XYZ file of C-alpha atoms in Angstrom:
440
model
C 42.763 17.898 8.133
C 42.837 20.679 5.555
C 40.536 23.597 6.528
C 38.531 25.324 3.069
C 36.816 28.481 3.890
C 33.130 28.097 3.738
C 32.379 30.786 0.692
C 34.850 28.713 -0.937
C 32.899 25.493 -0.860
C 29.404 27.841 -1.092
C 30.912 29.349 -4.512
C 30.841 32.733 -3.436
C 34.533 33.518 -3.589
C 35.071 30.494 -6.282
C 33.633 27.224 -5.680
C 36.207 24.316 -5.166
C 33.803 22.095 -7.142
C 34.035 23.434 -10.910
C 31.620 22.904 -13.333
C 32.788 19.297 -15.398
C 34.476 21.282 -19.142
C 36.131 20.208 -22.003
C 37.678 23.951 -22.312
C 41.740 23.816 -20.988
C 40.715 25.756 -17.924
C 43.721 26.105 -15.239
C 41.246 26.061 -12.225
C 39.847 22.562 -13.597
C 42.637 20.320 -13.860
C 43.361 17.560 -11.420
C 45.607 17.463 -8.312
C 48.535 14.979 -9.096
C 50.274 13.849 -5.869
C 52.666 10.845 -5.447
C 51.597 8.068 -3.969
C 52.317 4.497 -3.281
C 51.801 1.390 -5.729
C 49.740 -1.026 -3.556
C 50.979 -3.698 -6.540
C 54.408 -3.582 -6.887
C 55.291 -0.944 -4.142
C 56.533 1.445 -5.974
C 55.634 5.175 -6.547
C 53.165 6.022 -8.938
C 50.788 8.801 -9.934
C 47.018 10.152 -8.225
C 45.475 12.747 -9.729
C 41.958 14.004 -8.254
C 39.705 16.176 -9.972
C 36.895 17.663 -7.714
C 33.712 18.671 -10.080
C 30.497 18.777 -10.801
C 28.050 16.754 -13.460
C 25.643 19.444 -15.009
C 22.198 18.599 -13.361
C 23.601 15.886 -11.147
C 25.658 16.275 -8.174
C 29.362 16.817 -7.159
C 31.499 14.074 -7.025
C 35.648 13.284 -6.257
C 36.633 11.566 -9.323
C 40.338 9.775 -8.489
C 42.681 7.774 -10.635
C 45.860 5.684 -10.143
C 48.750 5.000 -12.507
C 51.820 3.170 -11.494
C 54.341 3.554 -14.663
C 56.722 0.559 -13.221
C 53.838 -2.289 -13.178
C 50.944 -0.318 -15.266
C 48.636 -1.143 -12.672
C 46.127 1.400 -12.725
C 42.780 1.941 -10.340
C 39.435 4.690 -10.621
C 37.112 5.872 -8.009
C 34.712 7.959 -7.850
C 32.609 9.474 -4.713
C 29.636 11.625 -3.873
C 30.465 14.999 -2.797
C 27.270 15.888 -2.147
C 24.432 15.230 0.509
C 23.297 11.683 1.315
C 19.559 11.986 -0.407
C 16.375 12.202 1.809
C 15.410 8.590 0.953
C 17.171 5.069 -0.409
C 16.416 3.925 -3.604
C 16.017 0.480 -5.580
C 16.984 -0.020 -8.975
C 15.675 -3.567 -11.013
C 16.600 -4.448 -14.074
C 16.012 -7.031 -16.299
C 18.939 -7.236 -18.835
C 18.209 -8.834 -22.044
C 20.282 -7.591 -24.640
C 23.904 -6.493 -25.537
C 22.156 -2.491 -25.482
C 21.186 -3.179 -21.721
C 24.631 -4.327 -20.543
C 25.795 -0.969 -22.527
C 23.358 0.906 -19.945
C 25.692 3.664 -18.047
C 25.446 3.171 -13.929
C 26.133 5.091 -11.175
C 26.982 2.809 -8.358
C 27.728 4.716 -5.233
C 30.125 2.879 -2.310
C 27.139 2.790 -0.046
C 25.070 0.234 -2.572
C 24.493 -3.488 -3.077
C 24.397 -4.963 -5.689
C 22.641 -8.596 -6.538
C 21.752 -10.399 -9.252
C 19.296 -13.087 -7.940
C 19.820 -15.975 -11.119
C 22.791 -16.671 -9.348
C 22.078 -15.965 -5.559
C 25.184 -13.435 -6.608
C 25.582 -10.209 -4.091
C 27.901 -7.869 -3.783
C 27.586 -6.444 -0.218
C 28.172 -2.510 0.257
C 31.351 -0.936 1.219
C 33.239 -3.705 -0.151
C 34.087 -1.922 -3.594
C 34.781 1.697 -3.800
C 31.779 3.810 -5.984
C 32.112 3.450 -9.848
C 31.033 5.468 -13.130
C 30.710 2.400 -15.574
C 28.183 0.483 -17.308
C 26.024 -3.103 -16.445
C 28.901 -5.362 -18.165
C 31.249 -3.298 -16.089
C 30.287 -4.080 -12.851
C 30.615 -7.864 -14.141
C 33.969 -7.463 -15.545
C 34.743 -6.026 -11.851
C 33.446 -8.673 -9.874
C 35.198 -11.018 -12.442
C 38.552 -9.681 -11.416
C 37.881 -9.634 -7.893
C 37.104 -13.398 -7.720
C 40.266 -13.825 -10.262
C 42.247 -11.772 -8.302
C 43.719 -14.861 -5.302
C 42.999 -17.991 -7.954
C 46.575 -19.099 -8.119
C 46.868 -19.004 -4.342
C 43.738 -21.058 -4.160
C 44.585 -23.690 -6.278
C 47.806 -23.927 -4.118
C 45.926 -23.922 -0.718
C 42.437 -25.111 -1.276
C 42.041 -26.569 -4.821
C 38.429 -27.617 -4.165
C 37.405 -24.057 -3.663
C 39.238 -22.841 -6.387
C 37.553 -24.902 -9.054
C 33.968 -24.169 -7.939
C 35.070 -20.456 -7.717
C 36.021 -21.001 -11.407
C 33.192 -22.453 -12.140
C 31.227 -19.458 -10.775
C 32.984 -17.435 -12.822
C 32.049 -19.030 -15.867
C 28.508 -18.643 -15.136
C 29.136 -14.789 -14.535
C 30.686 -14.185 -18.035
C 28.020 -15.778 -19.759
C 25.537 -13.467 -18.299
C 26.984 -11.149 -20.803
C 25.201 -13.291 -22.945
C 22.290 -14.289 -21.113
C 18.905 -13.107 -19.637
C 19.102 -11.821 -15.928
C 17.838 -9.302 -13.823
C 20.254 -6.870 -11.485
C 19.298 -5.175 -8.339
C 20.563 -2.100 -7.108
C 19.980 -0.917 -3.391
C 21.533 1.981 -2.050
C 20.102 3.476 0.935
C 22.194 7.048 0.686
C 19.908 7.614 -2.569
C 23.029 8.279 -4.826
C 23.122 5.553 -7.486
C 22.139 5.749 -10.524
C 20.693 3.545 -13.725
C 20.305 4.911 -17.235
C 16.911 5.311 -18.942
C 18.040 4.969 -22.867
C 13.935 5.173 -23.375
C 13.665 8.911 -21.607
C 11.368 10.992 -21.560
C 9.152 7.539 -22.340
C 9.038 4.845 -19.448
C 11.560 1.975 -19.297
C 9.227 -1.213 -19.635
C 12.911 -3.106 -18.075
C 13.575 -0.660 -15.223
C 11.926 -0.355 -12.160
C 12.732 2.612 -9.260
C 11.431 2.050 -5.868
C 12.405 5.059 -2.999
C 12.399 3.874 0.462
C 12.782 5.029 3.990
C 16.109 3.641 5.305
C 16.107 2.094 8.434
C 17.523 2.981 11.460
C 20.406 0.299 10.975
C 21.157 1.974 7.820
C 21.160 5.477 8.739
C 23.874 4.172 11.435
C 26.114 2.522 8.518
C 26.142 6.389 6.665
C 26.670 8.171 9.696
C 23.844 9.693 10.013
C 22.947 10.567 14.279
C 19.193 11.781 14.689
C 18.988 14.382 17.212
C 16.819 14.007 20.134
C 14.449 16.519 20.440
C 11.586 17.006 22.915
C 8.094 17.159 21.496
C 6.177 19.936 23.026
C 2.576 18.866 23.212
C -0.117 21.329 21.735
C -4.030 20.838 21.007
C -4.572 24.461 19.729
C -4.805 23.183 16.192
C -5.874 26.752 15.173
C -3.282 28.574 16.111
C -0.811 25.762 14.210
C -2.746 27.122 10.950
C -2.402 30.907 11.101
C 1.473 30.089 12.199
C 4.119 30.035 9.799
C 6.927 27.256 11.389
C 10.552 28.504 10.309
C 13.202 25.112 10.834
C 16.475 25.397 9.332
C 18.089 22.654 6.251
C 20.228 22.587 3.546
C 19.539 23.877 0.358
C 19.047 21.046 -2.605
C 21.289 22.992 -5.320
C 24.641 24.229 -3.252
C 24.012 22.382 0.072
C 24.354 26.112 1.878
C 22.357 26.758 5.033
C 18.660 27.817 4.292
C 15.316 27.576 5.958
C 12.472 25.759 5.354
C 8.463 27.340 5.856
C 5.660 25.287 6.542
C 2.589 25.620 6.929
C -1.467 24.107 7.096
C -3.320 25.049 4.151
C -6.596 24.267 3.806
C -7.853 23.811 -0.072
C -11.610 24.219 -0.773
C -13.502 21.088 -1.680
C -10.553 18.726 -0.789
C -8.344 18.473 2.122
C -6.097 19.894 4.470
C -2.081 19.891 3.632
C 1.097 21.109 4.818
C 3.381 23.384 2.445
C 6.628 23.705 2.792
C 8.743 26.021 0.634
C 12.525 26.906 1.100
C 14.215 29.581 -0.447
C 18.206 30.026 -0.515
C 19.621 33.352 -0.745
C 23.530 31.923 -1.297
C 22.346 30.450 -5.199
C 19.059 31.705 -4.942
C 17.260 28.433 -5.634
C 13.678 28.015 -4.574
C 11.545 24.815 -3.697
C 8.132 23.679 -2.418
C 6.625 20.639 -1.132
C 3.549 18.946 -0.435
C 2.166 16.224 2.269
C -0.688 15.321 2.856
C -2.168 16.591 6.146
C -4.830 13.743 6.377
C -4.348 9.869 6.463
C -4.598 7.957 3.191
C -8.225 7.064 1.430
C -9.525 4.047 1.406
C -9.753 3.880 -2.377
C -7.214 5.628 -5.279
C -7.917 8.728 -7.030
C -7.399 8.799 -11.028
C -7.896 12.511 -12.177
C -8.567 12.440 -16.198
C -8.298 16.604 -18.088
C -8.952 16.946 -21.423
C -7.186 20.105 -22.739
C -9.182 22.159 -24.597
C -8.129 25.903 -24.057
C -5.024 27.744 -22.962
C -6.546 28.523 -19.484
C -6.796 25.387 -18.071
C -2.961 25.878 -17.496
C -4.168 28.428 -14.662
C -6.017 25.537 -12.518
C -4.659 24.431 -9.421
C -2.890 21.339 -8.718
C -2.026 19.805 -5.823
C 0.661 16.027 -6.849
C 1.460 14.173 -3.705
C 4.651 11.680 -3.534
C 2.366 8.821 -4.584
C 1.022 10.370 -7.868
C 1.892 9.423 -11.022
C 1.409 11.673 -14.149
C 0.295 10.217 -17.827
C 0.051 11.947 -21.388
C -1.315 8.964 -23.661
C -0.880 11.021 -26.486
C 2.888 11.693 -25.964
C 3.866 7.738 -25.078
C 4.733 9.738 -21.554
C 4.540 8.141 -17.834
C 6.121 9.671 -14.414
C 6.008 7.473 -11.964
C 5.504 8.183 -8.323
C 7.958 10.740 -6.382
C 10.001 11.506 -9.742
C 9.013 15.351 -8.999
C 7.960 14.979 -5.385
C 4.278 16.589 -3.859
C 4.032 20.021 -5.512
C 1.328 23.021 -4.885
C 1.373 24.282 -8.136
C -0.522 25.075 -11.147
C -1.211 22.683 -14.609
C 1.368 24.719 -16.131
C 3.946 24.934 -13.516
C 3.662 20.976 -13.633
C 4.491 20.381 -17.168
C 7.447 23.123 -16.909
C 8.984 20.723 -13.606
C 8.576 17.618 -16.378
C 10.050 19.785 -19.029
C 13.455 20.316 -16.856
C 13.154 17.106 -15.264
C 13.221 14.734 -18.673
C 15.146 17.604 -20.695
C 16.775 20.519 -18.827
C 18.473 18.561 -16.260
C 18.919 14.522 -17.994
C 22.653 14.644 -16.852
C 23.017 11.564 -19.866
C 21.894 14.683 -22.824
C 25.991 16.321 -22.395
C 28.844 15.271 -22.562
C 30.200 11.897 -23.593
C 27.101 10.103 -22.442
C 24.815 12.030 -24.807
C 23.867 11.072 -28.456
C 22.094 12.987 -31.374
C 19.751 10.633 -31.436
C 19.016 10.727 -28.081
C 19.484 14.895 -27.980
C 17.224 15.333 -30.592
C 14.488 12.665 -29.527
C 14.361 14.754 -26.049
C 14.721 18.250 -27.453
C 11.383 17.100 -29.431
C 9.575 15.727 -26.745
C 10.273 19.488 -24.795
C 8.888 21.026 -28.175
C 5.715 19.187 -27.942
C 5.205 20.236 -23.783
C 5.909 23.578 -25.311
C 2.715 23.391 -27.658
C 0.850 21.950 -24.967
C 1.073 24.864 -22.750
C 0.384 27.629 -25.422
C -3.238 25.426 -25.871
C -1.882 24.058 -29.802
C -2.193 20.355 -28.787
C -5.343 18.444 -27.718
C -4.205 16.200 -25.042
C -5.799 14.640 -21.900
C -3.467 14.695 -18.560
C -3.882 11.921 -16.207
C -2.979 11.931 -12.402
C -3.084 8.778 -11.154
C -2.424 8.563 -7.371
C -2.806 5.707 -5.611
C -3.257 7.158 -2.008
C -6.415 9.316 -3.104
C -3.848 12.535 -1.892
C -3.797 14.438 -5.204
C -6.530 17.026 -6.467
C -6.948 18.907 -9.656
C -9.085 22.008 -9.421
C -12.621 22.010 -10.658
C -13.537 25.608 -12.336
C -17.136 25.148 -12.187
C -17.553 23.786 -8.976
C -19.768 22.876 -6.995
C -20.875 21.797 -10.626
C -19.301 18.896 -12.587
C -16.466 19.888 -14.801
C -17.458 18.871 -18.286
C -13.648 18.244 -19.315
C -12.425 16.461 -16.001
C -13.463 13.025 -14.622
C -12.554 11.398 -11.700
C -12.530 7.955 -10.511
C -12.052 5.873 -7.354
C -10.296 2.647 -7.583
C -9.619 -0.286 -5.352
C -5.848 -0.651 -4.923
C -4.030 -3.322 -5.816
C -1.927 -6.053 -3.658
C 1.356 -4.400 -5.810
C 0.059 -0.618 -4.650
C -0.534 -1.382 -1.231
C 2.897 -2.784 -1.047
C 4.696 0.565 -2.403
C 2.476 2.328 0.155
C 3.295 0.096 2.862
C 0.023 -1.101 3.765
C 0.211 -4.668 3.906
C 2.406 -4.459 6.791
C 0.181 -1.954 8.163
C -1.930 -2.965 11.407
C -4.450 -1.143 12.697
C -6.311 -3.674 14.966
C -5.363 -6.200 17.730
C -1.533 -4.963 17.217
C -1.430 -5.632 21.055
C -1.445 -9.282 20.506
């Protein structure tokens, strides 16, 4: 095993992962090494590039070239951490521009398209960077791949394999939907619609089971709980755990703390702070348990200091601008402590700053320009030129926007409770949730 020193990998003395260029830069091009055809058995060519996707992550991008059968093979993997929680990706493809949609499909995920009781289990294919008619073009030529074997061996198989195949190509053509499920959180599905909601696409985050943690490799440490009742002292203390930072992965450590926040609730802050990149972060949870009924916050903009109120977004709340077409669903920023302002700048990086499909070959003008508009227009919104309304919508009753007259109404802010529905109580996980007679 090759040993890199750590302020190599950290980028303090020049990070092995370079930023992804199209400049001619010595340091960025790709290892070639020798290696053996698995086709013909004979040598061919590897060449690894180790780099990093602006805004994304790093990932080992590998190709193989054999110039005496011109069989040829890519891979790419994620060089980066596996992500807190899985995700879920559904799609439902319906035109030649969705099967054009770029995907990220790490090793760790499985795919299925359910029209055809069709899954690809994980591990079973190495990760990809292609698009949806891609990844059925690959599983074409996997099933093609022993056919003339088959119809030696086992002729009846062969033929309904063939037949199976048919029905895959003309997907292509078709209406269908496609399921993503990778529990390492490191796939990926374009949004051609961004900054505006994909009607098509759905993203569901999910905490992986044990089972799955095993597959990645991931051991939870046993740690003894030491009981303690002094629930006072827990708020005046400031608890200091160590993690790795979000941007470079170095060591860092995480605060946390109870907070209580007049005329709401009680929540726990944590913030880390990195002082390799100097990257900073906060989160919030909820301290309490999770109301009975939903919370929708409405705020009707009508100076330049409601930017100063307080805002406290938990993972469940999702964020509307009617005037701007604009939706963010649940967990797309994660629970922030912030302030009106410091939540549209987070949506201003988030759809703009840090799309990874606005550079390089992925990007269009089209798509540039329709993005670098919609940042204009947050822009006016903060400096109090546009008359919007800002809703949070948060189905767990967790989130709270700050009333400047209280303990009078705010003239510019309504809020309503709502009854959840079957589909909310589902992404909360409360219709598997039993409180009662769970003894039985």
């Amino acid at each position: 095993m090759s040993v890199i020193a750590e302020e190599n990998v950290r980028g303090i003395g020049g990070s092995v992962f370079k930023e992804i260029s199209a400049d001619n830069d010595e340091d960025n091009q790709p290892t070639e090494i020798e290696s053996l055809c698995m086709n013909c058995y004979q040598n061919g060519m590897t060449r690894i590039l180790l780099t990093k996707i602006p805004f994304f992550k790093e990932v080992i991008i590998s190709s193989f070239t054999c110039p005496n059968c011109s069989w040829s093979n890519t891979e790419i993997q994620s060089a980066g951490r596996i992500q807190d929680q899985g995700i879920t990706y559904t799609l439902k493809v319906k035109s030649k521009q969705d099967m054009n949609r770029e995907v990220v499909k790490a090793d760790s995920a499985t795919t299925r398209i359910s029209e055809l009781d069709f899954e690809i289990p994980p591990y079973t294919q190495k990760g990809s960077l292609s698009t949806i008619e891609g990844l059925i073009d690959r599983a074409v030529a996997g099933l093609e791949q022993d056919q003339q074997l088959r119809n030696a061996t086992a002729p009846e198989v062969a033929v309904k394999i063939d037949e199976f195949i048919g029905k895959l190509k003309k997907l292509k053509e078709g209406v269908f939907t496609l399921v993503i499920d990778d529990p390492s959180g490191n796939s990926f599905v374009e949004n051609p619609f961004a900054p505006q909601k994909d009607e098509a696409l759905s993203v569901s985050h999910y905490k992986r089971t044990p089972q799955q943690d095993a597959q990645l490799g991931i051991k939870a440490e046993d740690e003894e709980e030491k009981p303690s009742n002094d629930i006072d002292c827990m708020r005046n203390e400031v608890l200091t755990f160590n993690t790795n930072c979000p941007e470079c992965n170095a060591p860092a450590s995480t605060n946390m703390k109870l907070v209580q926040i007049p005329h709401f609730k009680e929540v726990i802050i944590m913030a880390t702070n990195c002082d390799d990149c100097g990257h900073r972060t906060n989160e919030v949870k909820s301290g309490g348990a999770t109301e009975e009924l939903g919370t929708k916050i409405t705020l009707h903009l009508t100076d330049v200091s409601d930017m100063s109120r307080d805002l406290l977004k938990s993972e469940t709340c999702s964020i509307l601008i009617p005037e701007l077409e604009f939706e963010l669903g649940m967990a797309a920023v994660g629970g922030k402590f912030t302030t009106l302002e410091g939540l549209l700048k987070d949506i201003k990086d988030l759809i703009v700053s840090k799309n990874p499909f606005t550079c390089g070959d992925s990007s269009t003008s089209d798509r540039t320009e329709k993005l670098k508009l919609f940042g204009e227009k947050i822009d006016k919104i903060m400096a109090g030129e546009m008359d919007v309304h800002v809703v949070l919508d948060d189905p767990a009753g967790n989130s709270y926007l700050q009333n400047v007259y209280a303990p009078d109404p705010d003239p510019e802010m309504t809020t309503e409770k709502y009854t959840r529905t079957f589909e909310q109580n589902e992404d909360l996980g409360l219709n598997d949730m039993k409180t009662e007679g769970y003894q039985e």
